[in-house]
mmCIF file with all atom_site columns, C-alpha atoms in Angstrom:
data_model
loop_
_atom_site.group_PDB
_atom_site.id
_atom_site.type_symbol
_atom_site.label_atom_id
_atom_site.label_alt_id
_atom_site.label_comp_id
_atom_site.label_asym_id
_atom_site.label_entity_id
_atom_site.label_seq_id
_atom_site.pdbx_PDB_ins_code
_atom_site.Cartn_x
_atom_site.Cartn_y
_atom_site.Cartn_z
_atom_site.occupancy
_atom_site.B_iso_or_equiv
_atom_site.pdbx_formal_charge
_atom_site.auth_seq_id
_atom_site.auth_comp_id
_atom_site.auth_asym_id
_atom_site.auth_atom_id
_atom_site.pdbx_PDB_model_num
ATOM 1   C CA . MET H 1 1   ? 29.100 17.751  4.211   1.00 0.00 ? 553 MET H CA 1
ATOM 2   C CA . THR H 1 2   ? 26.636 19.586  5.176   1.00 0.00 ? 554 THR H CA 1
ATOM 3   C CA . GLU H 1 3   ? 28.075 22.800  3.780   1.00 0.00 ? 555 GLU H CA 1
ATOM 4   C CA . LYS H 1 4   ? 27.767 20.117  0.531   1.00 0.00 ? 556 LYS H CA 1
ATOM 5   C CA . LEU H 1 5   ? 25.253 18.311  0.690   1.00 0.00 ? 557 LEU H CA 1
ATOM 6   C CA . THR H 1 6   ? 23.342 22.608  1.482   1.00 0.00 ? 558 THR H CA 1
ATOM 7   C CA . GLY H 1 7   ? 24.764 23.635  -2.349  1.00 0.00 ? 559 GLY H CA 1
ATOM 8   C CA . LEU H 1 8   ? 23.141 20.524  -4.024  1.00 0.00 ? 560 LEU H CA 1
ATOM 9   C CA . TYR H 1 9   ? 19.805 21.467  -2.287  1.00 0.00 ? 561 TYR H CA 1
ATOM 10  C CA . GLU H 1 10  ? 20.524 25.287  -3.266  1.00 0.00 ? 562 GLU H CA 1
ATOM 11  C CA . THR H 1 11  ? 20.330 23.361  -6.707  1.00 0.00 ? 563 THR H CA 1
ATOM 12  C CA . ILE H 1 12  ? 17.168 20.791  -7.273  1.00 0.00 ? 564 ILE H CA 1
ATOM 13  C CA . LEU H 1 13  ? 15.151 23.252  -6.127  1.00 0.00 ? 565 LEU H CA 1
ATOM 14  C CA . ALA H 1 14  ? 16.446 25.720  -9.193  1.00 0.00 ? 566 ALA H CA 1
ATOM 15  C CA . GLU H 1 15  ? 16.391 23.777  -11.482 1.00 0.00 ? 567 GLU H CA 1
ATOM 16  C CA . LEU H 1 16  ? 12.116 22.522  -10.036 1.00 0.00 ? 568 LEU H CA 1
ATOM 17  C CA . GLY H 1 17  ? 12.019 26.182  -10.632 1.00 0.00 ? 569 GLY H CA 1
ATOM 18  C CA . GLU H 1 18  ? 12.284 27.365  -7.282  1.00 0.00 ? 570 GLU H CA 1
ATOM 19  C CA . ASN H 1 19  ? 13.705 30.575  -6.072  1.00 0.00 ? 571 ASN H CA 1
ATOM 20  C CA . PRO H 1 20  ? 16.184 29.794  -2.931  1.00 0.00 ? 572 PRO H CA 1
ATOM 21  C CA . GLU H 1 21  ? 16.108 32.922  -1.695  1.00 0.00 ? 573 GLU H CA 1
ATOM 22  C CA . ARG H 1 22  ? 12.252 33.817  -1.336  1.00 0.00 ? 574 ARG H CA 1
ATOM 23  C CA . GLU H 1 23  ? 11.596 33.994  2.228   1.00 0.00 ? 575 GLU H CA 1
ATOM 24  C CA . GLY H 1 24  ? 10.329 30.953  2.532   1.00 0.00 ? 576 GLY H CA 1
ATOM 25  C CA . LEU H 1 25  ? 13.209 29.158  0.805   1.00 0.00 ? 577 LEU H CA 1
ATOM 26  C CA . THR H 1 26  ? 15.722 30.618  2.603   1.00 0.00 ? 578 THR H CA 1
ATOM 27  C CA . ASP H 1 27  ? 17.473 28.044  5.031   1.00 0.00 ? 579 ASP H CA 1
ATOM 28  C CA . THR H 1 28  ? 15.983 24.736  2.709   1.00 0.00 ? 580 THR H CA 1
ATOM 29  C CA . PRO H 1 29  ? 18.998 24.148  1.798   1.00 0.00 ? 581 PRO H CA 1
ATOM 30  C CA . LYS H 1 30  ? 20.249 23.249  5.383   1.00 0.00 ? 582 LYS H CA 1
ATOM 31  C CA . ARG H 1 31  ? 18.129 21.974  6.633   1.00 0.00 ? 583 ARG H CA 1
ATOM 32  C CA . ALA H 1 32  ? 17.025 19.710  4.150   1.00 0.00 ? 584 ALA H CA 1
ATOM 33  C CA . ALA H 1 33  ? 20.444 18.475  4.087   1.00 0.00 ? 585 ALA H CA 1
ATOM 34  C CA . LYS H 1 34  ? 20.821 18.285  7.922   1.00 0.00 ? 586 LYS H CA 1
ATOM 35  C CA . ALA H 1 35  ? 17.502 16.160  7.603   1.00 0.00 ? 587 ALA H CA 1
ATOM 36  C CA . MET H 1 36  ? 18.495 13.743  5.256   1.00 0.00 ? 588 MET H CA 1
ATOM 37  C CA . GLN H 1 37  ? 21.477 13.398  7.490   1.00 0.00 ? 589 GLN H CA 1
ATOM 38  C CA . TYR H 1 38  ? 20.163 12.251  10.182  1.00 0.00 ? 590 TYR H CA 1
ATOM 39  C CA . LEU H 1 39  ? 17.817 9.637   7.952   1.00 0.00 ? 591 LEU H CA 1
ATOM 40  C CA . THR H 1 40  ? 21.090 8.193   6.438   1.00 0.00 ? 592 THR H CA 1
ATOM 41  C CA . LYS H 1 41  ? 22.440 7.839   10.200  1.00 0.00 ? 593 LYS H CA 1
ATOM 42  C CA . GLY H 1 42  ? 23.037 4.335   10.056  1.00 0.00 ? 594 GLY H CA 1
ATOM 43  C CA . TYR H 1 43  ? 25.905 4.710   7.376   1.00 0.00 ? 595 TYR H CA 1
ATOM 44  C CA . ASN H 1 44  ? 28.093 5.909   10.208  1.00 0.00 ? 596 ASN H CA 1
ATOM 45  C CA . GLU H 1 45  ? 26.986 3.671   13.201  1.00 0.00 ? 597 GLU H CA 1
ATOM 46  C CA . THR H 1 46  ? 28.326 -0.176  13.817  1.00 0.00 ? 598 THR H CA 1
ATOM 47  C CA . LEU H 1 47  ? 26.148 -2.833  14.557  1.00 0.00 ? 599 LEU H CA 1
ATOM 48  C CA . GLU H 1 48  ? 29.482 -2.992  17.725  1.00 0.00 ? 600 GLU H CA 1
ATOM 49  C CA . SER H 1 49  ? 28.371 1.292   18.689  1.00 0.00 ? 601 SER H CA 1
ATOM 50  C CA . VAL H 1 50  ? 24.690 -0.182  18.579  1.00 0.00 ? 602 VAL H CA 1
ATOM 51  C CA . THR H 1 51  ? 24.536 -2.535  21.138  1.00 0.00 ? 603 THR H CA 1
ATOM 52  C CA . ASN H 1 52  ? 27.047 -1.738  22.969  1.00 0.00 ? 604 ASN H CA 1
ATOM 53  C CA . GLY H 1 53  ? 27.607 -4.587  24.953  1.00 0.00 ? 605 GLY H CA 1
ATOM 54  C CA . ALA H 1 54  ? 24.364 -5.047  26.233  1.00 0.00 ? 606 ALA H CA 1
ATOM 55  C CA . VAL H 1 55  ? 24.944 -8.984  26.090  1.00 0.00 ? 607 VAL H CA 1
ATOM 56  C CA . PHE H 1 56  ? 23.810 -10.803 29.313  1.00 0.00 ? 608 PHE H CA 1
ATOM 57  C CA . GLU H 1 57  ? 24.298 -14.626 30.635  1.00 0.00 ? 609 GLU H CA 1
ATOM 58  C CA . SER H 1 58  ? 20.596 -15.903 30.680  1.00 0.00 ? 610 SER H CA 1
ATOM 59  C CA . GLU H 1 59  ? 19.215 -19.934 31.409  1.00 0.00 ? 611 GLU H CA 1
ATOM 60  C CA . THR H 1 60  ? 16.390 -18.839 29.565  1.00 0.00 ? 612 THR H CA 1
ATOM 61  C CA . ASP H 1 61  ? 16.129 -20.942 26.136  1.00 0.00 ? 613 ASP H CA 1
ATOM 62  C CA . GLU H 1 62  ? 12.360 -19.548 25.205  1.00 0.00 ? 614 GLU H CA 1
ATOM 63  C CA . MET H 1 63  ? 10.763 -17.451 22.664  1.00 0.00 ? 615 MET H CA 1
ATOM 64  C CA . VAL H 1 64  ? 12.175 -14.098 23.344  1.00 0.00 ? 616 VAL H CA 1
ATOM 65  C CA . ILE H 1 65  ? 10.175 -12.031 21.036  1.00 0.00 ? 617 ILE H CA 1
ATOM 66  C CA . VAL H 1 66  ? 10.340 -8.159  20.857  1.00 0.00 ? 618 VAL H CA 1
ATOM 67  C CA . LYS H 1 67  ? 7.048  -6.342  19.001  1.00 0.00 ? 619 LYS H CA 1
ATOM 68  C CA . ASP H 1 68  ? 5.550  -3.803  17.536  1.00 0.00 ? 620 ASP H CA 1
ATOM 69  C CA . ILE H 1 69  ? 8.618  -1.292  16.790  1.00 0.00 ? 621 ILE H CA 1
ATOM 70  C CA . GLU H 1 70  ? 8.479  0.991   14.690  1.00 0.00 ? 622 GLU H CA 1
ATOM 71  C CA . LEU H 1 71  ? 11.703 1.877   11.341  1.00 0.00 ? 623 LEU H CA 1
ATOM 72  C CA . TYR H 1 72  ? 11.207 5.299   9.553   1.00 0.00 ? 624 TYR H CA 1
ATOM 73  C CA . SER H 1 73  ? 13.868 3.998   6.778   1.00 0.00 ? 625 SER H CA 1
ATOM 74  C CA . MET H 1 74  ? 14.620 6.348   3.029   1.00 0.00 ? 626 MET H CA 1
ATOM 75  C CA . CYS H 1 75  ? 13.426 3.840   0.290   1.00 0.00 ? 627 CYS H CA 1
ATOM 76  C CA . GLU H 1 76  ? 16.792 3.841   -2.258  1.00 0.00 ? 628 GLU H CA 1
ATOM 77  C CA . HIS H 1 77  ? 14.733 3.540   -5.427  1.00 0.00 ? 629 HIS H CA 1
ATOM 78  C CA . HIS H 1 78  ? 12.693 7.057   -5.307  1.00 0.00 ? 630 HIS H CA 1
ATOM 79  C CA . ILE H 1 79  ? 14.618 8.533   -1.639  1.00 0.00 ? 631 ILE H CA 1
ATOM 80  C CA . LEU H 1 80  ? 10.855 7.753   -0.117  1.00 0.00 ? 632 LEU H CA 1
ATOM 81  C CA . PRO H 1 81  ? 9.085  7.415   3.600   1.00 0.00 ? 633 PRO H CA 1
ATOM 82  C CA . PHE H 1 82  ? 8.397  4.149   4.282   1.00 0.00 ? 634 PHE H CA 1
ATOM 83  C CA . ILE H 1 83  ? 7.293  3.982   7.343   1.00 0.00 ? 635 ILE H CA 1
ATOM 84  C CA . GLY H 1 84  ? 5.738  0.710   9.657   1.00 0.00 ? 636 GLY H CA 1
ATOM 85  C CA . LYS H 1 85  ? 6.939  -1.568  12.586  1.00 0.00 ? 637 LYS H CA 1
ATOM 86  C CA . CYS H 1 86  ? 9.232  -4.844  12.763  1.00 0.00 ? 638 CYS H CA 1
ATOM 87  C CA . HIS H 1 87  ? 8.977  -8.106  15.029  1.00 0.00 ? 639 HIS H CA 1
ATOM 88  C CA . ILE H 1 88  ? 11.503 -9.217  16.292  1.00 0.00 ? 640 ILE H CA 1
ATOM 89  C CA . ALA H 1 89  ? 12.207 -12.847 17.584  1.00 0.00 ? 641 ALA H CA 1
ATOM 90  C CA . TYR H 1 90  ? 14.919 -15.249 19.568  1.00 0.00 ? 642 TYR H CA 1
ATOM 91  C CA . LEU H 1 91  ? 15.642 -18.402 20.775  1.00 0.00 ? 643 LEU H CA 1
ATOM 92  C CA . PRO H 1 92  ? 18.620 -17.678 22.887  1.00 0.00 ? 644 PRO H CA 1
ATOM 93  C CA . THR H 1 93  ? 21.420 -19.980 24.002  1.00 0.00 ? 645 THR H CA 1
ATOM 94  C CA . GLY H 1 94  ? 22.493 -18.989 27.349  1.00 0.00 ? 646 GLY H CA 1
ATOM 95  C CA . LYS H 1 95  ? 23.306 -15.287 26.151  1.00 0.00 ? 647 LYS H CA 1
ATOM 96  C CA . VAL H 1 96  ? 19.763 -12.028 25.568  1.00 0.00 ? 648 VAL H CA 1
ATOM 97  C CA . LEU H 1 97  ? 20.741 -8.721  24.183  1.00 0.00 ? 649 LEU H CA 1
ATOM 98  C CA . GLY H 1 98  ? 19.466 -5.714  26.419  1.00 0.00 ? 650 GLY H CA 1
ATOM 99  C CA . LEU H 1 99  ? 15.670 -4.653  24.878  1.00 0.00 ? 651 LEU H CA 1
ATOM 100 C CA . SER H 1 100 ? 16.810 -1.658  23.460  1.00 0.00 ? 652 SER H CA 1
ATOM 101 C CA . LYS H 1 101 ? 19.648 -3.024  21.210  1.00 0.00 ? 653 LYS H CA 1
ATOM 102 C CA . PHE H 1 102 ? 17.195 -4.104  19.351  1.00 0.00 ? 654 PHE H CA 1
ATOM 103 C CA . ALA H 1 103 ? 14.802 -0.926  18.269  1.00 0.00 ? 655 ALA H CA 1
ATOM 104 C CA . ARG H 1 104 ? 18.708 0.380   17.800  1.00 0.00 ? 656 ARG H CA 1
ATOM 105 C CA . ILE H 1 105 ? 19.693 -2.442  15.977  1.00 0.00 ? 657 ILE H CA 1
ATOM 106 C CA . VAL H 1 106 ? 16.631 -2.102  13.525  1.00 0.00 ? 658 VAL H CA 1
ATOM 107 C CA . ASP H 1 107 ? 17.258 1.905   13.517  1.00 0.00 ? 659 ASP H CA 1
ATOM 108 C CA . MET H 1 108 ? 21.251 1.354   11.917  1.00 0.00 ? 660 MET H CA 1
ATOM 109 C CA . TYR H 1 109 ? 20.217 -0.238  9.519   1.00 0.00 ? 661 TYR H CA 1
ATOM 110 C CA . ALA H 1 110 ? 16.586 1.393   8.516   1.00 0.00 ? 662 ALA H CA 1
ATOM 111 C CA . ARG H 1 111 ? 18.168 4.878   8.474   1.00 0.00 ? 663 ARG H CA 1
ATOM 112 C CA . ARG H 1 112 ? 20.304 3.740   4.814   1.00 0.00 ? 664 ARG H CA 1
ATOM 113 C CA . LEU H 1 113 ? 19.273 3.937   1.536   1.00 0.00 ? 665 LEU H CA 1
ATOM 114 C CA . GLN H 1 114 ? 17.029 0.559   1.655   1.00 0.00 ? 666 GLN H CA 1
ATOM 115 C CA . ILE H 1 115 ? 15.123 -1.948  0.677   1.00 0.00 ? 667 ILE H CA 1
ATOM 116 C CA . GLN H 1 116 ? 12.453 -3.751  2.891   1.00 0.00 ? 668 GLN H CA 1
ATOM 117 C CA . GLU H 1 117 ? 13.329 -7.212  1.963   1.00 0.00 ? 669 GLU H CA 1
ATOM 118 C CA . ASN H 1 118 ? 17.237 -6.560  2.445   1.00 0.00 ? 670 ASN H CA 1
ATOM 119 C CA . LEU H 1 119 ? 16.362 -4.887  6.221   1.00 0.00 ? 671 LEU H CA 1
ATOM 120 C CA . THR H 1 120 ? 14.623 -7.834  6.888   1.00 0.00 ? 672 THR H CA 1
ATOM 121 C CA . LYS H 1 121 ? 17.401 -9.679  7.070   1.00 0.00 ? 673 LYS H CA 1
ATOM 122 C CA . GLN H 1 122 ? 19.980 -7.411  8.014   1.00 0.00 ? 674 GLN H CA 1
ATOM 123 C CA . ILE H 1 123 ? 18.468 -7.255  11.332  1.00 0.00 ? 675 ILE H CA 1
ATOM 124 C CA . ALA H 1 124 ? 17.985 -10.847 11.158  1.00 0.00 ? 676 ALA H CA 1
ATOM 125 C CA . ASP H 1 125 ? 21.684 -11.427 10.560  1.00 0.00 ? 677 ASP H CA 1
ATOM 126 C CA . ALA H 1 126 ? 22.503 -8.577  13.203  1.00 0.00 ? 678 ALA H CA 1
ATOM 127 C CA . VAL H 1 127 ? 20.290 -10.662 15.783  1.00 0.00 ? 679 VAL H CA 1
ATOM 128 C CA . MET H 1 128 ? 22.047 -13.751 15.188  1.00 0.00 ? 680 MET H CA 1
ATOM 129 C CA . GLN H 1 129 ? 25.138 -12.805 15.375  1.00 0.00 ? 681 GLN H CA 1
ATOM 130 C CA . VAL H 1 130 ? 25.565 -10.359 18.438  1.00 0.00 ? 682 VAL H CA 1
ATOM 131 C CA . THR H 1 131 ? 23.252 -13.703 20.332  1.00 0.00 ? 683 THR H CA 1
ATOM 132 C CA . GLU H 1 132 ? 24.559 -16.470 18.863  1.00 0.00 ? 684 GLU H CA 1
ATOM 133 C CA . ALA H 1 133 ? 21.194 -17.770 19.253  1.00 0.00 ? 685 ALA H CA 1
ATOM 134 C CA . ARG H 1 134 ? 19.039 -21.068 18.691  1.00 0.00 ? 686 ARG H CA 1
ATOM 135 C CA . GLY H 1 135 ? 17.381 -19.166 15.628  1.00 0.00 ? 687 GLY H CA 1
ATOM 136 C CA . VAL H 1 136 ? 15.763 -15.635 15.448  1.00 0.00 ? 688 VAL H CA 1
ATOM 137 C CA . ALA H 1 137 ? 12.509 -14.675 12.904  1.00 0.00 ? 689 ALA H CA 1
ATOM 138 C CA . VAL H 1 138 ? 11.823 -10.472 12.200  1.00 0.00 ? 690 VAL H CA 1
ATOM 139 C CA . THR H 1 139 ? 9.263  -9.578  9.989   1.00 0.00 ? 691 THR H CA 1
ATOM 140 C CA . ILE H 1 140 ? 8.193  -5.614  8.778   1.00 0.00 ? 692 ILE H CA 1
ATOM 141 C CA . GLU H 1 141 ? 5.241  -4.207  7.480   1.00 0.00 ? 693 GLU H CA 1
ATOM 142 C CA . ALA H 1 142 ? 5.547  -1.512  6.381   1.00 0.00 ? 694 ALA H CA 1
ATOM 143 C CA . LYS H 1 143 ? 3.361  0.931   4.045   1.00 0.00 ? 695 LYS H CA 1
ATOM 144 C CA . HIS H 1 144 ? 6.265  3.257   0.856   1.00 0.00 ? 696 HIS H CA 1
ATOM 145 C CA . MET H 1 145 ? 5.292  6.343   -0.008  1.00 0.00 ? 697 MET H CA 1
ATOM 146 C CA . CYS H 1 146 ? 7.043  5.247   -3.503  1.00 0.00 ? 698 CYS H CA 1
ATOM 147 C CA . MET H 1 147 ? 3.536  3.432   -3.933  1.00 0.00 ? 699 MET H CA 1
ATOM 148 C CA . MET H 1 148 ? 1.261  5.866   -1.393  1.00 0.00 ? 700 MET H CA 1
ATOM 149 C CA . MET H 1 149 ? 2.453  9.406   -3.030  1.00 0.00 ? 701 MET H CA 1
ATOM 150 C CA . ARG H 1 150 ? 3.201  9.003   -6.742  1.00 0.00 ? 702 ARG H CA 1
ATOM 151 C CA . GLY H 1 151 ? 3.327  6.136   -8.863  1.00 0.00 ? 703 GLY H CA 1
ATOM 152 C CA . VAL H 1 152 ? 0.081  3.627   -8.246  1.00 0.00 ? 704 VAL H CA 1
ATOM 153 C CA . GLU H 1 153 ? -0.549 6.362   -5.686  1.00 0.00 ? 705 GLU H CA 1
ATOM 154 C CA . LYS H 1 154 ? -2.229 2.777   -3.266  1.00 0.00 ? 706 LYS H CA 1
ATOM 155 C CA . GLN H 1 155 ? -2.856 4.261   -0.086  1.00 0.00 ? 707 GLN H CA 1
ATOM 156 C CA . ASN H 1 156 ? -3.864 0.779   2.355   1.00 0.00 ? 708 ASN H CA 1
ATOM 157 C CA . SER H 1 157 ? -0.883 -0.796  0.659   1.00 0.00 ? 709 SER H CA 1
ATOM 158 C CA . VAL H 1 158 ? 1.081  -2.951  3.071   1.00 0.00 ? 710 VAL H CA 1
ATOM 159 C CA . MET H 1 159 ? 3.995  -4.247  2.684   1.00 0.00 ? 711 MET H CA 1
ATOM 160 C CA . LYS H 1 160 ? 5.307  -7.680  5.045   1.00 0.00 ? 712 LYS H CA 1
ATOM 161 C CA . SER H 1 161 ? 8.740  -9.542  4.548   1.00 0.00 ? 713 SER H CA 1
ATOM 162 C CA . SER H 1 162 ? 9.885  -12.597 6.929   1.00 0.00 ? 714 SER H CA 1
ATOM 163 C CA . VAL H 1 163 ? 13.661 -13.744 7.240   1.00 0.00 ? 715 VAL H CA 1
ATOM 164 C CA . MET H 1 164 ? 13.675 -17.194 8.722   1.00 0.00 ? 716 MET H CA 1
ATOM 165 C CA . LEU H 1 165 ? 16.894 -18.189 10.563  1.00 0.00 ? 717 LEU H CA 1
ATOM 166 C CA . GLY H 1 166 ? 17.650 -20.709 12.106  1.00 0.00 ? 718 GLY H CA 1
ATOM 167 C CA . ALA H 1 167 ? 15.302 -22.770 14.194  1.00 0.00 ? 719 ALA H CA 1
ATOM 168 C CA . PHE H 1 168 ? 13.072 -20.468 12.481  1.00 0.00 ? 720 PHE H CA 1
ATOM 169 C CA . ARG H 1 169 ? 12.909 -21.599 9.573   1.00 0.00 ? 721 ARG H CA 1
ATOM 170 C CA . GLU H 1 170 ? 13.743 -25.520 10.589  1.00 0.00 ? 722 GLU H CA 1
ATOM 171 C CA . SER H 1 171 ? 11.116 -25.791 13.060  1.00 0.00 ? 723 SER H CA 1
ATOM 172 C CA . GLN H 1 172 ? 7.798  -25.428 11.172  1.00 0.00 ? 724 GLN H CA 1
ATOM 173 C CA . SER H 1 173 ? 5.737  -25.569 14.948  1.00 0.00 ? 725 SER H CA 1
ATOM 174 C CA . THR H 1 174 ? 8.395  -23.149 16.389  1.00 0.00 ? 726 THR H CA 1
ATOM 175 C CA . ARG H 1 175 ? 7.487  -20.470 12.518  1.00 0.00 ? 727 ARG H CA 1
ATOM 176 C CA . MET H 1 176 ? 3.971  -20.902 13.596  1.00 0.00 ? 728 MET H CA 1
ATOM 177 C CA . GLU H 1 177 ? 3.799  -20.211 17.302  1.00 0.00 ? 729 GLU H CA 1
ATOM 178 C CA . TYR H 1 178 ? 6.578  -17.132 16.412  1.00 0.00 ? 730 TYR H CA 1
ATOM 179 C CA . LEU H 1 179 ? 3.402  -15.532 13.793  1.00 0.00 ? 731 LEU H CA 1
ATOM 180 C CA . GLN H 1 180 ? 0.624  -16.159 16.023  1.00 0.00 ? 732 GLN H CA 1
ATOM 181 C CA . LEU H 1 181 ? 2.277  -14.666 19.092  1.00 0.00 ? 733 LEU H CA 1
ATOM 182 C CA . ILE H 1 182 ? 3.369  -11.341 16.385  1.00 0.00 ? 734 ILE H CA 1
ATOM 183 C CA . SER H 1 183 ? -0.149 -11.734 15.138  1.00 0.00 ? 735 SER H CA 1
ATOM 184 C CA . ASN H 1 184 ? -2.431 -11.124 18.684  1.00 0.00 ? 736 ASN H CA 1
#
């Protein structure tokens, strides 16, 4: 795939009026192809492979939060980055997930062409599936280059999205506890 992508990036450079053969650009198509493959590597990953069986028995049934997981994704509308952080909470029912697996789940879905709303839902559904929790909450705060670098060019805008499943959707006090804890 790298060879075909390399050729496509050469074509893009030529269509932009650049000379893909000039000194500064001779290896750019190959580097751009490798970068795009890395930025979209989530297509080649599965929930099973990223969690790798790291679900452990636990008696805890209180809220568990992993806060400020950095994320880097690509807007599917403009193929420009959006960058931010993700907060995940869940209410265990006898099983907990290894801490690093939350970041791996975020990365797996973020490393696809994406919109933030869908990314938030995919992460919440995945955590619910893996942990069989009583509830899952996911909030993402991100800055979108498609809004900052082009179009309306608004540098300080931040998009926030959230998905509440199970007890987080059904119980206002549970939802409020989560929102208070992630805002501190």
